[in-house]
mmCIF file of C-alpha atoms in Angstrom:
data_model
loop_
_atom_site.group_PDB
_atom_site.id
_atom_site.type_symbol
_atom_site.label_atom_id
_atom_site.label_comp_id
_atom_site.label_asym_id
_atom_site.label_seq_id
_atom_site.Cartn_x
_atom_site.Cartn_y
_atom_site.Cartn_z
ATOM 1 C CA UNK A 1 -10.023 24.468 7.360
ATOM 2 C CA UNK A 2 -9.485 20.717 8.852
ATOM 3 C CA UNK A 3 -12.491 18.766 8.997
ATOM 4 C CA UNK A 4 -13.195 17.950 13.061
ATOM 5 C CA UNK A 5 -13.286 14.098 11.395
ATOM 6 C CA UNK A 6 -10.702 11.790 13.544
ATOM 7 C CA UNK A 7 -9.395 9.771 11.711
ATOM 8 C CA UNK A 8 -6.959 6.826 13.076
ATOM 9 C CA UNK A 9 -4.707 4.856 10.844
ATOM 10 C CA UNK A 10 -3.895 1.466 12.293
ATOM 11 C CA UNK A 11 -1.341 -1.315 11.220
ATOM 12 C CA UNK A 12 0.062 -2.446 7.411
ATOM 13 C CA UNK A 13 2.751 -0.834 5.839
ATOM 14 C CA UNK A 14 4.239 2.037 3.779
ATOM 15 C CA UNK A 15 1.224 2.902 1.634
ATOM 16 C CA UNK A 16 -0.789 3.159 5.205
ATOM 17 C CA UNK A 17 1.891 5.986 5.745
ATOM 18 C CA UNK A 18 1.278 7.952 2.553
ATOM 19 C CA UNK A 19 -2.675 7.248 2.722
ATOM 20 C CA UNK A 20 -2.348 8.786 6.061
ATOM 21 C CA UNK A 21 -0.531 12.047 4.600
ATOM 22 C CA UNK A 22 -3.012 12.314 2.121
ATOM 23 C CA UNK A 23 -5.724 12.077 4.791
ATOM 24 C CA UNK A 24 -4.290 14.728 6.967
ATOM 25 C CA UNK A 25 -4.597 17.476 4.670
ATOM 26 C CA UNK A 26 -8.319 17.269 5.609
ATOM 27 C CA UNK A 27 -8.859 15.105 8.707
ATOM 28 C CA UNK A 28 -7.213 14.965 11.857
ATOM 29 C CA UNK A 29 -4.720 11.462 11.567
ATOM 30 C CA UNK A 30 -3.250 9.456 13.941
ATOM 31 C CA UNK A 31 -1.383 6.783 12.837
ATOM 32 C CA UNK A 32 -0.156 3.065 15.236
ATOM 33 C CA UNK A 33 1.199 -0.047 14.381
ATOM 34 C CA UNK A 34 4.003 1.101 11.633
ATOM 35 C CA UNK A 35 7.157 1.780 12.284
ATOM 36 C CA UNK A 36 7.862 4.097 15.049
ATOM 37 C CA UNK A 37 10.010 6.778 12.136
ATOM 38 C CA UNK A 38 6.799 7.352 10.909
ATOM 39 C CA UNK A 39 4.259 6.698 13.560
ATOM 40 C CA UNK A 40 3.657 7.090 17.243
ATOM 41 C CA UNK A 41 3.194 4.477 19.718
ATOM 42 C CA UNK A 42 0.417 5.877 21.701
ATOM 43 C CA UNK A 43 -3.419 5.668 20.907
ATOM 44 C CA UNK A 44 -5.383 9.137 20.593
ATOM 45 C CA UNK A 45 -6.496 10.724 23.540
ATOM 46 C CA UNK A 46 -10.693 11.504 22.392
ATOM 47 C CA UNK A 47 -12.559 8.780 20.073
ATOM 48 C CA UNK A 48 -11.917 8.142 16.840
ATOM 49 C CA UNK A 49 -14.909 8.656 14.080
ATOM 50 C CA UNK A 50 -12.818 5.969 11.590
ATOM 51 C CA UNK A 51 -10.888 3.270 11.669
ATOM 52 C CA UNK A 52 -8.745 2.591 8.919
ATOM 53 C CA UNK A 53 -7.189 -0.890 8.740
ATOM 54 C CA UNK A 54 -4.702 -2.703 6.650
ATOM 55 C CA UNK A 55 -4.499 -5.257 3.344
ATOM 56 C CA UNK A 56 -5.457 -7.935 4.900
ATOM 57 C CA UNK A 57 -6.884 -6.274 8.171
ATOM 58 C CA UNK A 58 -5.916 -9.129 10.716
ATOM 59 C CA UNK A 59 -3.532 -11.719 11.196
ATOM 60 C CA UNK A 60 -3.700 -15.229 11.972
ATOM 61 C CA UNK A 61 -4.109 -14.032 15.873
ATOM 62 C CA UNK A 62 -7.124 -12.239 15.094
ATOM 63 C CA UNK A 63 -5.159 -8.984 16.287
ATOM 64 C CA UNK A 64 -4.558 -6.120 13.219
ATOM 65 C CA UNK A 65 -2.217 -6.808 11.162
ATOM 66 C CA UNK A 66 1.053 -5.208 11.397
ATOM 67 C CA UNK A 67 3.927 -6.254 9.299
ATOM 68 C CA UNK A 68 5.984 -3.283 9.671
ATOM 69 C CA UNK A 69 6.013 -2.668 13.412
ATOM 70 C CA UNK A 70 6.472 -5.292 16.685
ATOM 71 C CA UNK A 71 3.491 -3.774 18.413
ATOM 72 C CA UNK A 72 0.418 -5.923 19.255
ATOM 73 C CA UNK A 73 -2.619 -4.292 18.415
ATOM 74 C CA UNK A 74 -5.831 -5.748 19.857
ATOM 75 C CA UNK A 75 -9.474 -4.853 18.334
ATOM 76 C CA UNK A 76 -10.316 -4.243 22.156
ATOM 77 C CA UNK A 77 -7.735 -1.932 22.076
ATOM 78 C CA UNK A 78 -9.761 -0.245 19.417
ATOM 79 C CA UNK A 79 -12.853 -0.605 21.170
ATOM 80 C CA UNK A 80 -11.884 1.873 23.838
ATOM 81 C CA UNK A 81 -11.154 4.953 21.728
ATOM 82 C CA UNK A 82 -14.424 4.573 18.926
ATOM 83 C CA UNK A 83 -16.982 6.551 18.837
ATOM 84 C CA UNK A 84 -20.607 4.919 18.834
ATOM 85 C CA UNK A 85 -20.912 5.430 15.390
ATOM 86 C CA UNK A 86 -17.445 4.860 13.769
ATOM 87 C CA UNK A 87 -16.902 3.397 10.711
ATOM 88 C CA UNK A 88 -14.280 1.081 9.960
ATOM 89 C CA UNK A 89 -12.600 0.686 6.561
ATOM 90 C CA UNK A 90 -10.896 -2.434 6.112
ATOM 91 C CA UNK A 91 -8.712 -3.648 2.660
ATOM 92 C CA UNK A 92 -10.090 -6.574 1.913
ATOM 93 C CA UNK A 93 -13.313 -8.247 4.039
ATOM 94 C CA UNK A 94 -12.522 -10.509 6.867
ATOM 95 C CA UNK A 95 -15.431 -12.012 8.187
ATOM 96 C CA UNK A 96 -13.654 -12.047 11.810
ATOM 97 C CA UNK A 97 -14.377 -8.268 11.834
ATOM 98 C CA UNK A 98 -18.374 -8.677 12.120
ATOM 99 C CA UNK A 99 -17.833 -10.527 14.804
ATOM 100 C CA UNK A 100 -15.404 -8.198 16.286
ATOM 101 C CA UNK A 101 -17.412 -5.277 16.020
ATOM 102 C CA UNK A 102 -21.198 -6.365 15.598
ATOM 103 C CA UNK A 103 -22.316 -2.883 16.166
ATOM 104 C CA UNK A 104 -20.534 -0.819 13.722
ATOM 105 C CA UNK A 105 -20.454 -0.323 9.973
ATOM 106 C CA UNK A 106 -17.213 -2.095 8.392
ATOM 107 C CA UNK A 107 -16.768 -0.686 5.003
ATOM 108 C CA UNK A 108 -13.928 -2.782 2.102
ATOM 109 C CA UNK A 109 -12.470 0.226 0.552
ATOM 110 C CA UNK A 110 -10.882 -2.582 -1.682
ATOM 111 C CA UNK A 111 -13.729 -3.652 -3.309
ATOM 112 C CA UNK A 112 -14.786 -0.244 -4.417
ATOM 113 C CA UNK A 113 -14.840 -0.527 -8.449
ATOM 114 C CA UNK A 114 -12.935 3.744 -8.026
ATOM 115 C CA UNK A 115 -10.238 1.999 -6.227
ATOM 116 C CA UNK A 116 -9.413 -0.930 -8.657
ATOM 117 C CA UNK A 117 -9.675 1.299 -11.913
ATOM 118 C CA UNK A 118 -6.897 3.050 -10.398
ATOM 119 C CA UNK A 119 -4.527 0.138 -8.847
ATOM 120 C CA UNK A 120 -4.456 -1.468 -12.074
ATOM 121 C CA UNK A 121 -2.357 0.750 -13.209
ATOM 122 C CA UNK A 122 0.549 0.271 -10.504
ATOM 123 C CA UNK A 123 -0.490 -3.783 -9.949
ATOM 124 C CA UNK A 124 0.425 -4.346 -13.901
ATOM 125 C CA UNK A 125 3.725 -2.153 -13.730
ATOM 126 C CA UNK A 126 4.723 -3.972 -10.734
ATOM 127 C CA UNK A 127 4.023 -7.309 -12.571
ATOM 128 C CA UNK A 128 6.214 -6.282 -15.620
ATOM 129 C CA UNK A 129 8.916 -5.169 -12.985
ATOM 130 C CA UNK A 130 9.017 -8.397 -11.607
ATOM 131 C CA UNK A 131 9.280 -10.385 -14.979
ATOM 132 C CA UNK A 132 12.243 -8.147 -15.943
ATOM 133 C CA UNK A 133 14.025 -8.817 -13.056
ATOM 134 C CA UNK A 134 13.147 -12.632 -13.499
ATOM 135 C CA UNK A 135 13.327 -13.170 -17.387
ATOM 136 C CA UNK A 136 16.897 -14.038 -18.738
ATOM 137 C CA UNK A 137 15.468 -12.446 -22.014
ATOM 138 C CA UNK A 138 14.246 -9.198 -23.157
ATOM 139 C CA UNK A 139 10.342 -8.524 -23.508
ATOM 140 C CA UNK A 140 11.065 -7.211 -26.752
ATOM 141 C CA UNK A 141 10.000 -10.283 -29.182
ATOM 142 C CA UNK A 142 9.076 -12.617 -26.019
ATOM 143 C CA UNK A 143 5.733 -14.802 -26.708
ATOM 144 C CA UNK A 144 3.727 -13.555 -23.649
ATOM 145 C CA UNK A 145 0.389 -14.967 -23.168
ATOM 146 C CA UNK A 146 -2.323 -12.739 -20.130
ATOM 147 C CA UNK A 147 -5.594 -14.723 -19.073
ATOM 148 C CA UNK A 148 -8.515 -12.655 -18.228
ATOM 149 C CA UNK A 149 -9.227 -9.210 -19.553
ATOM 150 C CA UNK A 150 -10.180 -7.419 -16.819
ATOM 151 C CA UNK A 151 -8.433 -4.062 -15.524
ATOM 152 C CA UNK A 152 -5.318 -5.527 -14.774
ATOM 153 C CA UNK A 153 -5.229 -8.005 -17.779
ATOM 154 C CA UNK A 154 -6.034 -4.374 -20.210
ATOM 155 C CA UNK A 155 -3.110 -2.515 -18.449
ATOM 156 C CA UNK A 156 -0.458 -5.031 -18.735
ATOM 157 C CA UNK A 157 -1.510 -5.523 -22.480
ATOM 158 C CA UNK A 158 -0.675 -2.094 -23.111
ATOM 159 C CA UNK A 159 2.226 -1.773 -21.217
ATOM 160 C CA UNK A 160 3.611 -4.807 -22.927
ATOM 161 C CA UNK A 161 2.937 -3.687 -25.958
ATOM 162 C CA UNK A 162 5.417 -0.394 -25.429
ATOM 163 C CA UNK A 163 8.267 -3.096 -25.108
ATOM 164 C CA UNK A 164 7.449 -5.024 -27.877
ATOM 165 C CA UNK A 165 5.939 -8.157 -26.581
ATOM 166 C CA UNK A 166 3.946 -10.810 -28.463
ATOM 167 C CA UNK A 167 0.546 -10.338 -26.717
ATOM 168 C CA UNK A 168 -2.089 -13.318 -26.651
ATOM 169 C CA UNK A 169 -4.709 -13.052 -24.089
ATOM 170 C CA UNK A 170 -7.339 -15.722 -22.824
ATOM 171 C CA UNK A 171 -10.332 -15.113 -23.035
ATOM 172 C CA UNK A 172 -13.411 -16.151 -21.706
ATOM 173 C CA UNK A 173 -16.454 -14.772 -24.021
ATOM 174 C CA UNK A 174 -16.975 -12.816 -26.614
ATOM 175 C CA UNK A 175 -16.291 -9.261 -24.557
ATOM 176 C CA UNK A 176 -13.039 -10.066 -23.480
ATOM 177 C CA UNK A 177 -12.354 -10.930 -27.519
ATOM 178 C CA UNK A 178 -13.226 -7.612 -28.305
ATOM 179 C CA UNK A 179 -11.166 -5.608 -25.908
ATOM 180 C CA UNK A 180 -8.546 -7.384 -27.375
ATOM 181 C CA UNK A 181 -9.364 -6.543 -30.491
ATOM 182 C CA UNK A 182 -9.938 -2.652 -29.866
ATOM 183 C CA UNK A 183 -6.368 -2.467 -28.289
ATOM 184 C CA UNK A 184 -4.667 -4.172 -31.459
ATOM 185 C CA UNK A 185 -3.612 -7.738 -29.300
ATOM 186 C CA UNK A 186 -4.611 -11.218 -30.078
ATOM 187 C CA UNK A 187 -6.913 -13.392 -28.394
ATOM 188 C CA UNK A 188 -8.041 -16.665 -27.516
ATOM 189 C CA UNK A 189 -10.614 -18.977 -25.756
ATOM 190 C CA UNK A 190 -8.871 -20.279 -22.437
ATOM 191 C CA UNK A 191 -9.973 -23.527 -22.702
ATOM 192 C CA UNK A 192 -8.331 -23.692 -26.364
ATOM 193 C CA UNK A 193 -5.284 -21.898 -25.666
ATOM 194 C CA UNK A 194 -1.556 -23.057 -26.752
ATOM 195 C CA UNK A 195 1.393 -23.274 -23.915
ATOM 196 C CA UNK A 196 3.766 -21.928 -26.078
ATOM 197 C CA UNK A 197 4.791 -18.777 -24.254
ATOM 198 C CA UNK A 198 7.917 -17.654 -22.150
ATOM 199 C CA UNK A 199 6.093 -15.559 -20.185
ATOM 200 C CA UNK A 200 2.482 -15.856 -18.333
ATOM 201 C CA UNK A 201 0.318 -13.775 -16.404
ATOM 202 C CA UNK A 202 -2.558 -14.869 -14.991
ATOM 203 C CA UNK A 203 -5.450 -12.445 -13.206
ATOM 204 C CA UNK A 204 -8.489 -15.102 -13.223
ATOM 205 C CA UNK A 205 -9.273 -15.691 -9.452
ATOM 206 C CA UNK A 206 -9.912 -19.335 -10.091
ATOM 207 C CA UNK A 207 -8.012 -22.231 -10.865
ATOM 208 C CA UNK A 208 -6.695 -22.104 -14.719
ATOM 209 C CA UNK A 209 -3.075 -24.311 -14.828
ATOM 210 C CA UNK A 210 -3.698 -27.468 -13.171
ATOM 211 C CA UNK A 211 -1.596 -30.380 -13.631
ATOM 212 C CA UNK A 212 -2.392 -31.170 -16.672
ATOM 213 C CA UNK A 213 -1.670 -27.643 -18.235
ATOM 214 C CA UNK A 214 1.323 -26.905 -16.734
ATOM 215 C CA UNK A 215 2.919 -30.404 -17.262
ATOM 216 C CA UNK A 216 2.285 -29.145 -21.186
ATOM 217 C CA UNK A 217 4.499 -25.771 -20.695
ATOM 218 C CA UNK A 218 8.085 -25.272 -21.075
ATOM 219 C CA UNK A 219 10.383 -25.526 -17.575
ATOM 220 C CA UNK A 220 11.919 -21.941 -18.750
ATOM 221 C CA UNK A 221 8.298 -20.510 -18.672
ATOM 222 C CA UNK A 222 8.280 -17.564 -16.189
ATOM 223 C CA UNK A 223 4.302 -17.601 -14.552
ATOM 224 C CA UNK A 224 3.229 -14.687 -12.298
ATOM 225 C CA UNK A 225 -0.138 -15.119 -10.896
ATOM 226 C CA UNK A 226 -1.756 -11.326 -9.848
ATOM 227 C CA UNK A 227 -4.874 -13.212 -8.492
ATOM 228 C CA UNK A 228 -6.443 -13.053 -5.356
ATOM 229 C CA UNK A 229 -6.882 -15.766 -2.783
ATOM 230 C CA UNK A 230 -6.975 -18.797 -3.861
ATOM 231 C CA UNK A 231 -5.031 -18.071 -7.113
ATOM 232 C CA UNK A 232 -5.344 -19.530 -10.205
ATOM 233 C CA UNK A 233 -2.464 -22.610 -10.204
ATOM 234 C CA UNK A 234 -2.543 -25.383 -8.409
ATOM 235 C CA UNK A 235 0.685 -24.598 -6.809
ATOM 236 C CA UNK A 236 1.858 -28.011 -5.477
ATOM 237 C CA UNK A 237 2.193 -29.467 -8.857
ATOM 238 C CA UNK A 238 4.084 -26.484 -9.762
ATOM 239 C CA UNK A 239 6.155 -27.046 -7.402
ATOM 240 C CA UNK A 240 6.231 -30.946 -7.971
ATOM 241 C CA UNK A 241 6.869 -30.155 -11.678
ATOM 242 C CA UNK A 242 9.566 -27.440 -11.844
ATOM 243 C CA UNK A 243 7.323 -24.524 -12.747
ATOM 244 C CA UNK A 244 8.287 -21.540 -11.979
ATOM 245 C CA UNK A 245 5.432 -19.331 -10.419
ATOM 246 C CA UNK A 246 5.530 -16.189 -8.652
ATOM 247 C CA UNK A 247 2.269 -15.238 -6.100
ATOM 248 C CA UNK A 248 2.371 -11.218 -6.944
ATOM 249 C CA UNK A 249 -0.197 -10.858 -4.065
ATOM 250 C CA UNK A 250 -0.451 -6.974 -3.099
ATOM 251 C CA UNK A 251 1.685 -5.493 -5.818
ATOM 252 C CA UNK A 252 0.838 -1.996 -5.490
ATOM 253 C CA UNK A 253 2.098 -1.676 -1.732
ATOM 254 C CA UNK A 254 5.386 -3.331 -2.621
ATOM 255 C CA UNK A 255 6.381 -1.636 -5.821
ATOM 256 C CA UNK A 256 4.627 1.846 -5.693
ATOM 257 C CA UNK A 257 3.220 2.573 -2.026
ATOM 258 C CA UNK A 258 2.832 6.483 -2.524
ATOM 259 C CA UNK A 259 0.509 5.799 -5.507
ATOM 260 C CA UNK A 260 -1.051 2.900 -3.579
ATOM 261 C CA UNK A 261 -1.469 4.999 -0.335
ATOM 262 C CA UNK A 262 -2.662 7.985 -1.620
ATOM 263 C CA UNK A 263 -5.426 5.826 -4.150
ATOM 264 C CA UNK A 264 -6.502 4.480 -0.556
ATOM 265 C CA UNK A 265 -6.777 7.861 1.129
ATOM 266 C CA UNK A 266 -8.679 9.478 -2.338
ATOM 267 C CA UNK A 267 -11.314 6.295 -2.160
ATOM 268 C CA UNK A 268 -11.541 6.743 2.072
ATOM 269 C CA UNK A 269 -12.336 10.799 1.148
ATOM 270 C CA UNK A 270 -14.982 9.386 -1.846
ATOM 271 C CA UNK A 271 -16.715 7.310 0.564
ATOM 272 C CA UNK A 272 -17.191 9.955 3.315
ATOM 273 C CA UNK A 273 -17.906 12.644 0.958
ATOM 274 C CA UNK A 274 -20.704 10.257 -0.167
ATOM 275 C CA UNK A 275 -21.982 9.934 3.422
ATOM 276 C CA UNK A 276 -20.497 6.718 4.399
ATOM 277 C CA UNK A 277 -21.905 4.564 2.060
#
């Protein structure tokens, strides 16, 4: 039996769908703002206990973001079918949305530590994906050098590793050293490390290859940058320079959106099976 929770799913794109499908199999779902094939274009007729909006959850407009549909979808437009009480989950924090909706409780289903265990997994295939569509050489044998040794940074060491790579991650203390040592991969301080690698990945949300660093790497090194906002290159001198650098920002959506949909939908069911919190 359904729970009588109403649930409406509005904006982003193809992992909204499956998070949605997911959803339904215990909540009632409505889903606008995607593409009509999979969604409808009218609003629910009663009030909604949750909102569920999109990576990022507004655009420049300030209206929710929907990349994969024309329609225009205003937060008043929201406003008229929430309940009192509803929560809104957002992916990713926007501080526009307090101000939006002072009165309700705006939960980032992103930053829940369940949710980025398991989009690790999916962010650093998707990475790998994109450097063998980019590389004019195998991974097999390629120097490849991964700063930070977080969840992402673990995954893509092991997946490398499967295809052969020459793994050197940066490090910055001691604990990052000894993951690195526990999964059999070298490691080094980032502020000592070499530039002699045909492949980097970088998942350290600050700025690591400035100017002066990348002027020091090869033209043919391939750099994908899996950080968040504002990234971890200074991406004019990149540019300026000849460095090739890709901004994988939302990998999971792009490459795998069932798995990144339906991780959504099981951290959205964690939350309100914990009360809300």
């Amino acid at each position: 039996m359904k729970s009588k929770i109403n649930i409406l799913i509005a904006g982003g794109d193809m992992r909204q769908i499956f998070c949605a499908e997911k959803l339904a199999d215990i909540y009632n779902v409505k889903v606008v703002g995607i593409d009509r094939e999979f969604s409808g274009t009218d609003f629910p007729d009663g009030e909604c206990d949750c909102i569920v909006l999109p990576v990022p959850p507004l655009d420049e407009n300030g209206n929710i973001n929907t990349p994969c549909s024309d329609d225009i979808i205003s937060p008043d437009m929201l406003k008229n079918i929430m309940k009192k009480d509803c929560i809104i989950f957002t992916g990713r924090y926007d501080k526009r949305l307090n101000e939006l909706f002072p009165y309700n409780r705006i939960i980032d289903y992103m930053s829940r530590e369940d949710l980025s265990l398991k989009n690790a997994v999916p962010t650093a295939e998707g990475a790998v994906q994109i450097a063998l569509d980019e590389l004019p050489v195998t991974l097999s044998g390629l120097s490849v050098l991964i700063v930070g040794m977080g969840r992402i940074g673990t995954a893509l060491a092991e997946i490398l590793k499967g295809f052969g790579a020459d793994i050197t991650v940066a490090v910055h203390n001691a604990k990052g050293a000894g993951k690195a040592r526990v999964i059999g991969i070298k490691s080094v301080c980032t502020k000592d490390m070499d530039t002699d690698y045909g492949l980097v990945f970088n998942t350290a949300p600050e700025l690591v290859f400035d100017r002066e660093l990348l002027r020091k790497f090869s033209d043919d090194t391939l750099f994908i940058d899996l950080a968040s906002r504002p990234g971890g290159f200074d991406f004019d001198s990149a540019a300026e320079l000849g460095k090739k650098v890709i901004w994988a920002l939302g990998i999971p959506g792009k490459t795998a959106p069932v798995t990144a949909g339906e991780i959504v939908a099981e951290t959205i069911i964690n939350i309100l099976s914990e009360g809300g919190d």
